[in-house]
mmCIF file of C-alpha atoms and ligand atoms in Angstrom:
data_model
loop_
_atom_site.group_PDB
_atom_site.id
_atom_site.type_symbol
_atom_site.label_atom_id
_atom_site.label_comp_id
_atom_site.label_asym_id
_atom_site.label_seq_id
_atom_site.Cartn_x
_atom_site.Cartn_y
_atom_site.Cartn_z
ATOM 1 C CA MET A 1 68.629 88.477 28.408
ATOM 2 C CA LYS A 2 64.966 89.117 29.231
ATOM 3 C CA LYS A 3 64.343 90.525 32.693
ATOM 4 C CA VAL A 4 61.968 88.344 34.710
ATOM 5 C CA LEU A 5 60.637 89.681 38.014
ATOM 6 C CA VAL A 6 59.240 87.050 40.371
ATOM 7 C CA ILE A 7 57.077 88.568 43.125
ATOM 8 C CA GLY A 8 56.774 86.311 46.168
ATOM 9 C CA ALA A 9 59.836 84.481 47.466
ATOM 10 C CA GLY A 10 57.974 81.531 48.979
ATOM 11 C CA ASN A 11 58.354 77.952 47.831
ATOM 12 C CA VAL A 12 56.732 78.592 44.465
ATOM 13 C CA GLY A 13 58.669 81.769 43.577
ATOM 14 C CA ALA A 14 62.002 80.216 44.567
ATOM 15 C CA HIS A 15 61.342 77.014 42.610
ATOM 16 C CA ILE A 16 60.402 78.951 39.477
ATOM 17 C CA ILE A 17 63.779 80.705 39.563
ATOM 18 C CA ASN A 18 65.645 77.531 40.490
ATOM 19 C CA HIS A 19 64.112 75.688 37.565
ATOM 20 C CA GLY A 20 64.598 78.674 35.243
ATOM 21 C CA ILE A 21 68.308 78.833 36.103
ATOM 22 C CA THR A 22 68.797 75.097 35.548
ATOM 23 C CA LYS A 23 66.958 75.150 32.222
ATOM 24 C CA HIS A 24 68.964 78.255 31.106
ATOM 25 C CA ILE A 25 66.060 79.874 29.289
ATOM 26 C CA GLY A 26 67.853 83.187 28.705
ATOM 27 C CA ALA A 27 66.464 85.177 31.606
ATOM 28 C CA GLU A 28 67.889 87.509 34.213
ATOM 29 C CA PHE A 29 65.837 86.847 37.357
ATOM 30 C CA PHE A 30 64.837 89.355 40.035
ATOM 31 C CA LEU A 31 63.103 88.249 43.219
ATOM 32 C CA LEU A 32 60.929 90.518 45.356
ATOM 33 C CA ASP A 33 59.148 89.810 48.648
ATOM 34 C CA LEU A 34 57.837 91.960 51.475
ATOM 35 C CA ASN A 35 59.665 89.529 53.764
ATOM 36 C CA GLN A 36 63.167 90.785 53.044
ATOM 37 C CA GLU A 37 64.885 88.231 55.252
ATOM 38 C CA LEU A 38 63.272 85.410 53.268
ATOM 39 C CA GLU A 39 64.056 87.112 49.964
ATOM 40 C CA ALA A 40 67.746 87.514 50.919
ATOM 41 C CA ALA A 41 67.999 83.888 52.049
ATOM 42 C CA GLN A 42 66.424 82.596 48.820
ATOM 43 C CA ILE A 43 68.808 84.726 46.747
ATOM 44 C CA LEU A 44 71.823 83.320 48.618
ATOM 45 C CA ASP A 45 70.576 79.768 48.158
ATOM 46 C CA LEU A 46 69.790 80.346 44.448
ATOM 47 C CA LYS A 47 73.207 81.913 43.794
ATOM 48 C CA ASP A 48 74.785 78.701 45.075
ATOM 49 C CA THR A 49 73.427 76.995 41.934
ATOM 50 C CA LEU A 50 75.040 79.437 39.470
ATOM 51 C CA LEU A 51 78.373 77.597 39.167
ATOM 52 C CA PHE A 52 76.479 74.496 38.094
ATOM 53 C CA SER A 53 74.254 76.247 35.513
ATOM 54 C CA HIS A 54 74.817 78.004 32.212
ATOM 55 C CA HIS A 55 74.935 81.796 32.161
ATOM 56 C CA ALA A 56 72.195 83.174 34.442
ATOM 57 C CA ARG A 57 71.746 86.027 36.887
ATOM 58 C CA VAL A 58 69.591 86.331 39.984
ATOM 59 C CA THR A 59 69.173 89.427 42.156
ATOM 60 C CA GLY A 60 66.967 90.596 45.027
ATOM 61 C CA ILE A 61 65.040 93.815 44.404
ATOM 62 C CA ASN A 62 62.698 96.193 46.317
ATOM 63 C CA PHE A 63 59.572 98.080 45.315
ATOM 64 C CA ASP A 64 61.478 101.402 45.272
ATOM 65 C CA ASP A 65 64.037 100.201 42.693
ATOM 66 C CA GLU A 66 64.099 102.081 39.365
ATOM 67 C CA ARG A 67 64.874 98.844 37.475
ATOM 68 C CA LEU A 68 61.296 97.634 38.028
ATOM 69 C CA LYS A 69 60.246 99.791 35.063
ATOM 70 C CA ASP A 70 62.399 97.645 32.743
ATOM 71 C CA MET A 71 60.941 94.229 33.577
ATOM 72 C CA ASP A 72 59.870 92.174 30.550
ATOM 73 C CA ILE A 73 57.879 89.549 32.451
ATOM 74 C CA ILE A 74 56.310 89.834 35.901
ATOM 75 C CA VAL A 75 55.468 86.527 37.556
ATOM 76 C CA ILE A 76 53.107 86.854 40.520
ATOM 77 C CA THR A 77 53.317 84.191 43.203
ATOM 78 C CA ALA A 78 52.658 86.555 46.130
ATOM 79 C CA GLY A 79 49.521 85.929 48.087
ATOM 80 C CA ALA A 80 47.934 84.640 51.207
ATOM 81 C CA ASN A 81 46.742 81.067 51.632
ATOM 82 C CA GLN A 82 43.149 80.211 52.514
ATOM 83 C CA ALA A 83 42.813 80.436 56.314
ATOM 84 C CA PRO A 84 40.474 78.087 58.232
ATOM 85 C CA GLY A 85 36.891 79.392 58.089
ATOM 86 C CA GLU A 86 37.585 81.680 55.134
ATOM 87 C CA THR A 87 35.434 81.400 52.019
ATOM 88 C CA ARG A 88 36.793 81.384 48.458
ATOM 89 C CA CYS A 89 35.368 84.881 48.167
ATOM 90 C CA ASP A 90 37.425 86.014 51.206
ATOM 91 C CA LEU A 91 40.582 84.526 49.656
ATOM 92 C CA LEU A 92 39.833 86.098 46.304
ATOM 93 C CA GLN A 93 39.327 89.528 47.856
ATOM 94 C CA LYS A 94 42.472 89.195 49.990
ATOM 95 C CA ASN A 95 44.667 88.175 47.054
ATOM 96 C CA THR A 96 43.067 90.758 44.759
ATOM 97 C CA SER A 97 43.945 93.458 47.235
ATOM 98 C CA ILE A 98 47.552 92.132 47.342
ATOM 99 C CA LEU A 99 47.529 92.276 43.528
ATOM 100 C CA GLN A 100 46.251 95.875 43.603
ATOM 101 C CA SER A 101 48.937 96.880 46.073
ATOM 102 C CA ILE A 102 51.634 95.209 43.923
ATOM 103 C CA ALA A 103 50.354 96.960 40.771
ATOM 104 C CA GLY A 104 50.327 100.306 42.609
ATOM 105 C CA GLN A 105 53.881 99.832 43.846
ATOM 106 C CA LEU A 106 55.196 98.655 40.473
ATOM 107 C CA GLY A 107 53.809 101.758 38.758
ATOM 108 C CA GLU A 108 53.802 101.930 34.990
ATOM 109 C CA LEU A 109 55.064 98.801 33.245
ATOM 110 C CA LYS A 110 56.733 98.589 29.835
ATOM 111 C CA PRO A 111 53.980 98.541 27.163
ATOM 112 C CA SER A 112 55.340 95.140 26.026
ATOM 113 C CA ALA A 113 55.442 93.654 29.561
ATOM 114 C CA ILE A 114 53.768 90.313 30.228
ATOM 115 C CA VAL A 115 52.115 89.511 33.555
ATOM 116 C CA LEU A 116 51.981 85.824 34.452
ATOM 117 C CA LEU A 117 49.711 84.882 37.363
ATOM 118 C CA VAL A 118 50.491 81.860 39.531
ATOM 119 C CA THR A 119 48.789 82.856 42.800
ATOM 120 C CA ASN A 120 45.474 81.110 43.487
ATOM 121 C CA PRO A 121 42.645 81.249 42.674
ATOM 122 C CA VAL A 122 44.622 81.711 39.469
ATOM 123 C CA ASP A 123 41.818 82.024 36.880
ATOM 124 C CA ILE A 124 39.859 84.719 38.691
ATOM 125 C CA LEU A 125 43.009 86.546 39.724
ATOM 126 C CA THR A 126 43.951 86.624 36.031
ATOM 127 C CA GLN A 127 40.583 88.295 35.408
ATOM 128 C CA ALA A 128 41.249 90.764 38.231
ATOM 129 C CA ALA A 129 44.744 91.421 36.817
ATOM 130 C CA GLN A 130 43.187 92.200 33.438
ATOM 131 C CA GLN A 131 41.258 95.007 35.143
ATOM 132 C CA ILE A 132 44.125 96.192 37.335
ATOM 133 C CA PHE A 133 47.098 96.290 34.929
ATOM 134 C CA LYS A 134 46.846 98.612 31.950
ATOM 135 C CA LEU A 135 48.009 96.098 29.350
ATOM 136 C CA PRO A 136 46.301 94.254 26.467
ATOM 137 C CA ALA A 137 44.489 91.067 27.576
ATOM 138 C CA ASN A 138 46.856 88.761 25.651
ATOM 139 C CA GLN A 139 49.767 90.043 27.776
ATOM 140 C CA ILE A 140 48.097 88.920 31.028
ATOM 141 C CA LEU A 141 47.729 85.187 31.522
ATOM 142 C CA GLY A 142 47.603 82.616 34.303
ATOM 143 C CA THR A 143 49.206 79.187 34.613
ATOM 144 C CA GLY A 144 45.712 77.685 34.124
ATOM 145 C CA THR A 145 45.522 73.915 33.828
ATOM 146 C CA LEU A 146 49.109 73.389 32.654
ATOM 147 C CA LEU A 147 50.046 71.788 35.969
ATOM 148 C CA ASP A 148 46.826 69.722 36.057
ATOM 149 C CA SER A 149 47.534 68.511 32.510
ATOM 150 C CA ALA A 150 51.072 67.496 33.572
ATOM 151 C CA ARG A 151 49.543 65.571 36.464
ATOM 152 C CA LEU A 152 47.269 63.767 34.016
ATOM 153 C CA ARG A 153 49.966 63.060 31.436
ATOM 154 C CA TRP A 154 52.412 61.282 33.742
ATOM 155 C CA ARG A 155 49.589 59.091 35.017
ATOM 156 C CA LEU A 156 48.548 58.186 31.456
ATOM 157 C CA ALA A 157 52.191 57.639 30.471
ATOM 158 C CA GLU A 158 52.660 55.161 33.317
ATOM 159 C CA LYS A 159 49.516 53.319 32.292
ATOM 160 C CA MET A 160 50.422 53.273 28.570
ATOM 161 C CA GLN A 161 54.127 52.585 29.215
ATOM 162 C CA ILE A 162 55.031 55.433 26.846
ATOM 163 C CA ASN A 163 57.431 58.346 27.382
ATOM 164 C CA VAL A 164 55.411 61.184 28.971
ATOM 165 C CA ASN A 165 56.503 63.603 26.211
ATOM 166 C CA HIS A 166 54.695 61.431 23.686
ATOM 167 C CA VAL A 167 51.423 61.260 25.587
ATOM 168 C CA HIS A 168 49.154 64.226 24.880
ATOM 169 C CA GLY A 169 45.922 65.521 26.338
ATOM 170 C CA TYR A 170 44.445 68.258 28.468
ATOM 171 C CA VAL A 171 42.766 68.996 31.717
ATOM 172 C CA LEU A 172 40.601 72.037 30.949
ATOM 173 C CA GLY A 173 38.510 74.614 32.804
ATOM 174 C CA GLU A 174 39.127 76.064 36.233
ATOM 175 C CA HIS A 175 42.402 75.233 37.993
ATOM 176 C CA GLY A 176 40.305 73.782 40.799
ATOM 177 C CA ASP A 177 37.183 71.831 41.590
ATOM 178 C CA SER A 178 35.304 72.288 38.289
ATOM 179 C CA GLU A 179 38.242 71.257 36.092
ATOM 180 C CA PHE A 180 37.785 68.153 33.922
ATOM 181 C CA VAL A 181 39.784 65.773 31.759
ATOM 182 C CA ALA A 182 39.071 66.261 28.037
ATOM 183 C CA TRP A 183 39.241 62.554 27.232
ATOM 184 C CA SER A 184 38.676 63.293 23.524
ATOM 185 C CA SER A 185 42.063 65.089 23.482
ATOM 186 C CA ILE A 186 44.105 62.099 24.698
ATOM 187 C CA ARG A 187 46.678 60.753 22.194
ATOM 188 C CA PRO A 188 47.482 57.967 21.658
ATOM 189 C CA GLU A 189 43.959 56.782 22.366
ATOM 190 C CA ILE A 190 43.576 54.626 25.431
ATOM 191 C CA GLU A 191 40.765 52.252 26.366
ATOM 192 C CA LEU A 192 39.689 52.912 29.936
ATOM 193 C CA SER A 193 36.452 51.991 31.668
ATOM 194 C CA GLU A 194 34.268 54.845 33.014
ATOM 195 C CA GLU A 195 35.361 53.831 36.494
ATOM 196 C CA GLU A 196 39.062 54.044 35.573
ATOM 197 C CA LYS A 197 38.538 57.423 33.913
ATOM 198 C CA ASN A 198 36.676 58.819 36.919
ATOM 199 C CA HIS A 199 39.344 57.493 39.249
ATOM 200 C CA MET A 200 42.182 59.074 37.255
ATOM 201 C CA ALA A 201 40.365 62.424 36.866
ATOM 202 C CA GLU A 202 39.651 62.520 40.609
ATOM 203 C CA ASP A 203 43.259 61.571 41.400
ATOM 204 C CA VAL A 204 44.497 64.497 39.275
ATOM 205 C CA LYS A 205 42.014 66.904 40.881
ATOM 206 C CA LYS A 206 42.920 65.839 44.418
ATOM 207 C CA SER A 207 46.659 65.772 43.721
ATOM 208 C CA ALA A 208 47.385 69.173 45.279
ATOM 209 C CA TYR A 209 45.446 68.218 48.439
ATOM 210 C CA ASN A 210 47.454 64.986 48.748
ATOM 211 C CA ILE A 211 50.796 66.748 48.247
ATOM 212 C CA ILE A 212 49.862 69.469 50.755
ATOM 213 C CA ALA A 213 48.749 66.846 53.301
ATOM 214 C CA GLY A 214 52.173 65.189 53.119
ATOM 215 C CA LYS A 215 54.598 68.121 52.764
ATOM 216 C CA GLY A 216 52.647 71.341 53.355
ATOM 217 C CA ALA A 217 52.815 72.872 49.849
ATOM 218 C CA THR A 218 53.232 72.070 46.154
ATOM 219 C CA TYR A 219 56.125 73.652 44.270
ATOM 220 C CA PHE A 220 58.177 71.309 42.033
ATOM 221 C CA GLY A 221 55.424 70.898 39.423
ATOM 222 C CA ILE A 222 54.376 74.548 39.316
ATOM 223 C CA GLY A 223 58.048 75.614 39.219
ATOM 224 C CA ALA A 224 58.603 73.477 36.121
ATOM 225 C CA ALA A 225 55.275 74.457 34.509
ATOM 226 C CA THR A 226 55.921 78.187 34.966
ATOM 227 C CA THR A 227 59.431 77.794 33.510
ATOM 228 C CA LYS A 228 57.862 76.128 30.463
ATOM 229 C CA LEU A 229 55.677 79.224 29.978
ATOM 230 C CA LEU A 230 58.579 81.624 30.558
ATOM 231 C CA ASN A 231 60.641 79.743 27.981
ATOM 232 C CA ALA A 232 57.764 79.882 25.477
ATOM 233 C CA ILE A 233 57.477 83.669 25.944
ATOM 234 C CA ILE A 234 61.215 84.454 26.005
ATOM 235 C CA ASN A 235 62.100 82.219 23.042
ATOM 236 C CA ASN A 236 58.800 82.713 21.146
ATOM 237 C CA THR A 237 58.357 78.939 20.857
ATOM 238 C CA LYS A 238 54.629 79.117 19.927
ATOM 239 C CA GLU A 239 53.832 76.037 22.002
ATOM 240 C CA LEU A 240 50.219 75.078 22.591
ATOM 241 C CA LEU A 241 49.814 75.135 26.375
ATOM 242 C CA PRO A 242 46.663 75.237 28.539
ATOM 243 C CA VAL A 243 46.747 78.605 30.335
ATOM 244 C CA SER A 244 44.171 80.914 31.923
ATOM 245 C CA THR A 245 42.982 83.137 29.126
ATOM 246 C CA PRO A 246 39.511 84.249 27.970
ATOM 247 C CA TYR A 247 37.606 81.738 25.815
ATOM 248 C CA PRO A 248 34.476 83.823 25.165
ATOM 249 C CA PHE A 249 31.034 82.274 24.615
ATOM 250 C CA ILE A 250 27.403 83.295 25.034
ATOM 251 C CA ALA A 251 25.291 81.712 27.792
ATOM 252 C CA ASN A 252 21.735 82.883 28.525
ATOM 253 C CA GLU A 253 22.321 85.852 26.239
ATOM 254 C CA ARG A 254 25.362 86.939 28.254
ATOM 255 C CA LEU A 255 28.941 87.096 27.058
ATOM 256 C CA ILE A 256 31.127 85.010 29.398
ATOM 257 C CA LYS A 257 34.794 85.805 28.991
ATOM 258 C CA THR A 258 36.376 84.847 32.283
ATOM 259 C CA PRO A 259 39.915 83.478 31.832
ATOM 260 C CA ILE A 260 39.877 79.700 32.025
ATOM 261 C CA GLY A 261 42.289 76.836 31.288
ATOM 262 C CA VAL A 262 42.246 76.296 27.516
ATOM 263 C CA PRO A 263 45.069 75.500 25.070
ATOM 264 C CA ALA A 264 46.637 78.689 23.747
ATOM 265 C CA VAL A 265 49.613 79.423 21.500
ATOM 266 C CA ILE A 266 52.241 81.009 23.732
ATOM 267 C CA GLY A 267 54.972 83.246 22.353
ATOM 268 C CA ALA A 268 56.729 86.607 22.582
ATOM 269 C CA THR A 269 53.594 88.676 23.226
ATOM 270 C CA GLY A 270 51.999 86.212 25.643
ATOM 271 C CA VAL A 271 48.879 84.536 24.263
ATOM 272 C CA LEU A 272 49.320 84.708 20.479
ATOM 273 C CA ARG A 273 45.953 83.053 19.821
ATOM 274 C CA THR A 274 43.474 80.585 21.238
ATOM 275 C CA PRO A 275 42.646 78.031 18.551
ATOM 276 C CA LYS A 276 39.156 76.579 18.542
ATOM 277 C CA ILE A 277 39.270 73.234 20.315
ATOM 278 C CA LYS A 278 37.409 70.152 19.171
ATOM 279 C CA LEU A 279 35.588 68.788 22.192
ATOM 280 C CA SER A 280 32.699 66.391 22.656
ATOM 281 C CA ASP A 281 29.328 68.018 23.478
ATOM 282 C CA ASP A 282 29.650 66.883 27.060
ATOM 283 C CA GLU A 283 33.170 68.357 27.395
ATOM 284 C CA LEU A 284 32.047 71.663 25.879
ATOM 285 C CA THR A 285 29.221 71.815 28.425
ATOM 286 C CA GLN A 286 31.693 71.138 31.247
ATOM 287 C CA LEU A 287 34.005 73.897 29.981
ATOM 288 C CA GLN A 288 31.158 76.390 29.808
ATOM 289 C CA LYS A 289 29.842 75.425 33.246
ATOM 290 C CA SER A 290 33.314 75.864 34.716
ATOM 291 C CA ALA A 291 33.637 79.330 33.122
ATOM 292 C CA GLU A 292 30.139 80.345 34.292
ATOM 293 C CA LYS A 293 30.979 79.263 37.842
ATOM 294 C CA LEU A 294 34.113 81.427 37.815
ATOM 295 C CA GLN A 295 32.264 84.367 36.297
ATOM 296 C CA GLN A 296 29.597 84.120 39.031
ATOM 297 C CA LEU A 297 32.247 84.027 41.750
ATOM 298 C CA PHE A 298 34.001 87.020 40.198
ATOM 299 C CA GLU A 299 30.745 88.994 40.056
ATOM 300 C CA SER A 300 29.642 88.039 43.569
ATOM 301 C CA CYS A 301 33.013 89.076 45.071
ATOM 302 C CA PRO A 302 33.593 92.522 43.623
ATOM 303 C CA ILE A 303 37.064 94.019 43.725
ATOM 304 C CA LYS A 304 37.058 96.451 46.623
HETATM 305 P P1 NAD V 401 54.133 81.201 50.282
HETATM 306 O O1 NAD V 401 53.172 81.645 51.334
HETATM 307 O O2 NAD V 401 55.271 80.318 50.627
HETATM 308 O O3 NAD V 401 54.750 82.519 49.560
HETATM 309 C C1 NAD V 401 54.014 83.655 49.266
HETATM 310 C C2 NAD V 401 54.954 84.840 49.467
HETATM 311 O O4 NAD V 401 54.281 86.021 49.033
HETATM 312 C C3 NAD V 401 55.342 85.072 50.940
HETATM 313 O O5 NAD V 401 56.748 84.951 51.085
HETATM 314 C C4 NAD V 401 54.845 86.510 51.228
HETATM 315 O O6 NAD V 401 55.732 87.241 52.047
HETATM 316 C C5 NAD V 401 54.811 87.087 49.813
HETATM 317 N N1 NAD V 401 53.943 88.267 49.706
HETATM 318 C C6 NAD V 401 52.677 88.430 50.196
HETATM 319 N N2 NAD V 401 52.235 89.668 49.870
HETATM 320 C C7 NAD V 401 53.203 90.258 49.128
HETATM 321 C C8 NAD V 401 53.329 91.520 48.479
HETATM 322 N N3 NAD V 401 52.339 92.433 48.542
HETATM 323 N N4 NAD V 401 54.469 91.791 47.829
HETATM 324 C C9 NAD V 401 55.474 90.893 47.771
HETATM 325 N N5 NAD V 401 55.423 89.679 48.358
HETATM 326 C C10 NAD V 401 54.301 89.383 49.032
HETATM 327 O O7 NAD V 401 53.262 80.530 49.147
HETATM 328 P P2 NAD V 401 53.778 79.549 47.995
HETATM 329 O O8 NAD V 401 53.714 78.139 48.468
HETATM 330 O O9 NAD V 401 55.030 80.083 47.419
HETATM 331 O O10 NAD V 401 52.551 79.701 46.952
HETATM 332 C C11 NAD V 401 52.361 80.928 46.288
HETATM 333 C C12 NAD V 401 51.046 80.929 45.539
HETATM 334 O O11 NAD V 401 51.116 80.005 44.451
HETATM 335 C C13 NAD V 401 49.815 80.487 46.372
HETATM 336 O O12 NAD V 401 48.720 81.319 46.055
HETATM 337 C C14 NAD V 401 49.549 79.071 45.896
HETATM 338 O O13 NAD V 401 48.209 78.684 46.068
HETATM 339 C C15 NAD V 401 49.904 79.256 44.431
HETATM 340 N N6 NAD V 401 50.101 78.015 43.666
HETATM 341 C C16 NAD V 401 49.545 78.007 42.423
HETATM 342 C C17 NAD V 401 49.664 76.884 41.622
HETATM 343 C C18 NAD V 401 49.040 76.898 40.244
HETATM 344 O O14 NAD V 401 48.943 75.854 39.576
HETATM 345 N N7 NAD V 401 48.620 78.051 39.757
HETATM 346 C C19 NAD V 401 50.350 75.745 42.111
HETATM 347 C C20 NAD V 401 50.937 75.806 43.367
HETATM 348 C C21 NAD V 401 50.795 76.957 44.154
#
């Protein structure tokens, strides 16, 4: 079984393991949090599901444990949330410094290890992780717009009255305000007015805010989305999934290669490749603007 370390035992970390156990993806899970009381409670709760699942294992672990060197996949959900009055730059710097401290405490990883970022802002933290961890870029990816695309697809499926697994299409760009629906990618095609399209795209974008307003956090969707990625890596399924990974292009004579939500082939070594996507001119402009915005934020908030 592949060893999967989940760092951060909050709602998101616990739901990733819960979903991973239920889906029996062939992983042995380890959970690590600075809050050891929380970590122990989550482990107890998760172990209560083992009788009702196929073969799985879940264990709590600390930063001084020798077994950390053997982890195949490291999922990072640890981080602080944006506090009132804080800017995105403040949040980025805070979570980057958590990432640096985690990398320092983990020490050297297996050369084949994969680092999967979930913590927000996920695209820029993936870029920071690519500087912090000494691994090839394809082995460091973020959950990107996989969750946003899931949010789009169930809405389209309800409208089309078709099973959600047979409705395809992507939300691309930043996992955040500059993301957009690539309407040219939607299959089967659907006739929607501009107003309906704008309404659905806005509904998808605001979804996290609406969930947080009602229940304080989002975790079912990201738990399932992250499990999908873990399964693709562990079982080398080569699925095309929109993750945070570089999609380089030149703008104003500069190479922009900030990780951004684009469809990538996911398998045993992480991102196997990023096929060229066929987008309308307008969609390509939106993708590039989103990447430029992230690149600017990354450059204006240097890693301390
Ligand atoms: P949470 O606050 O419940 O949990 C975070 C945990 O991280 C806490 O238990 C904290 O003790 C732990 N932690 C902090 N620093 C640590 C360190 N150095 N080492 C180990 N553990 C540490 O938050 P949550 O609701 O579980 O969300 C986690 C992250 O996932 C947030 O950044 C959230 O925005 C993000 N998220 C991302 C997506 C996505 O699509 N990428 C979706 C939902 C949530």
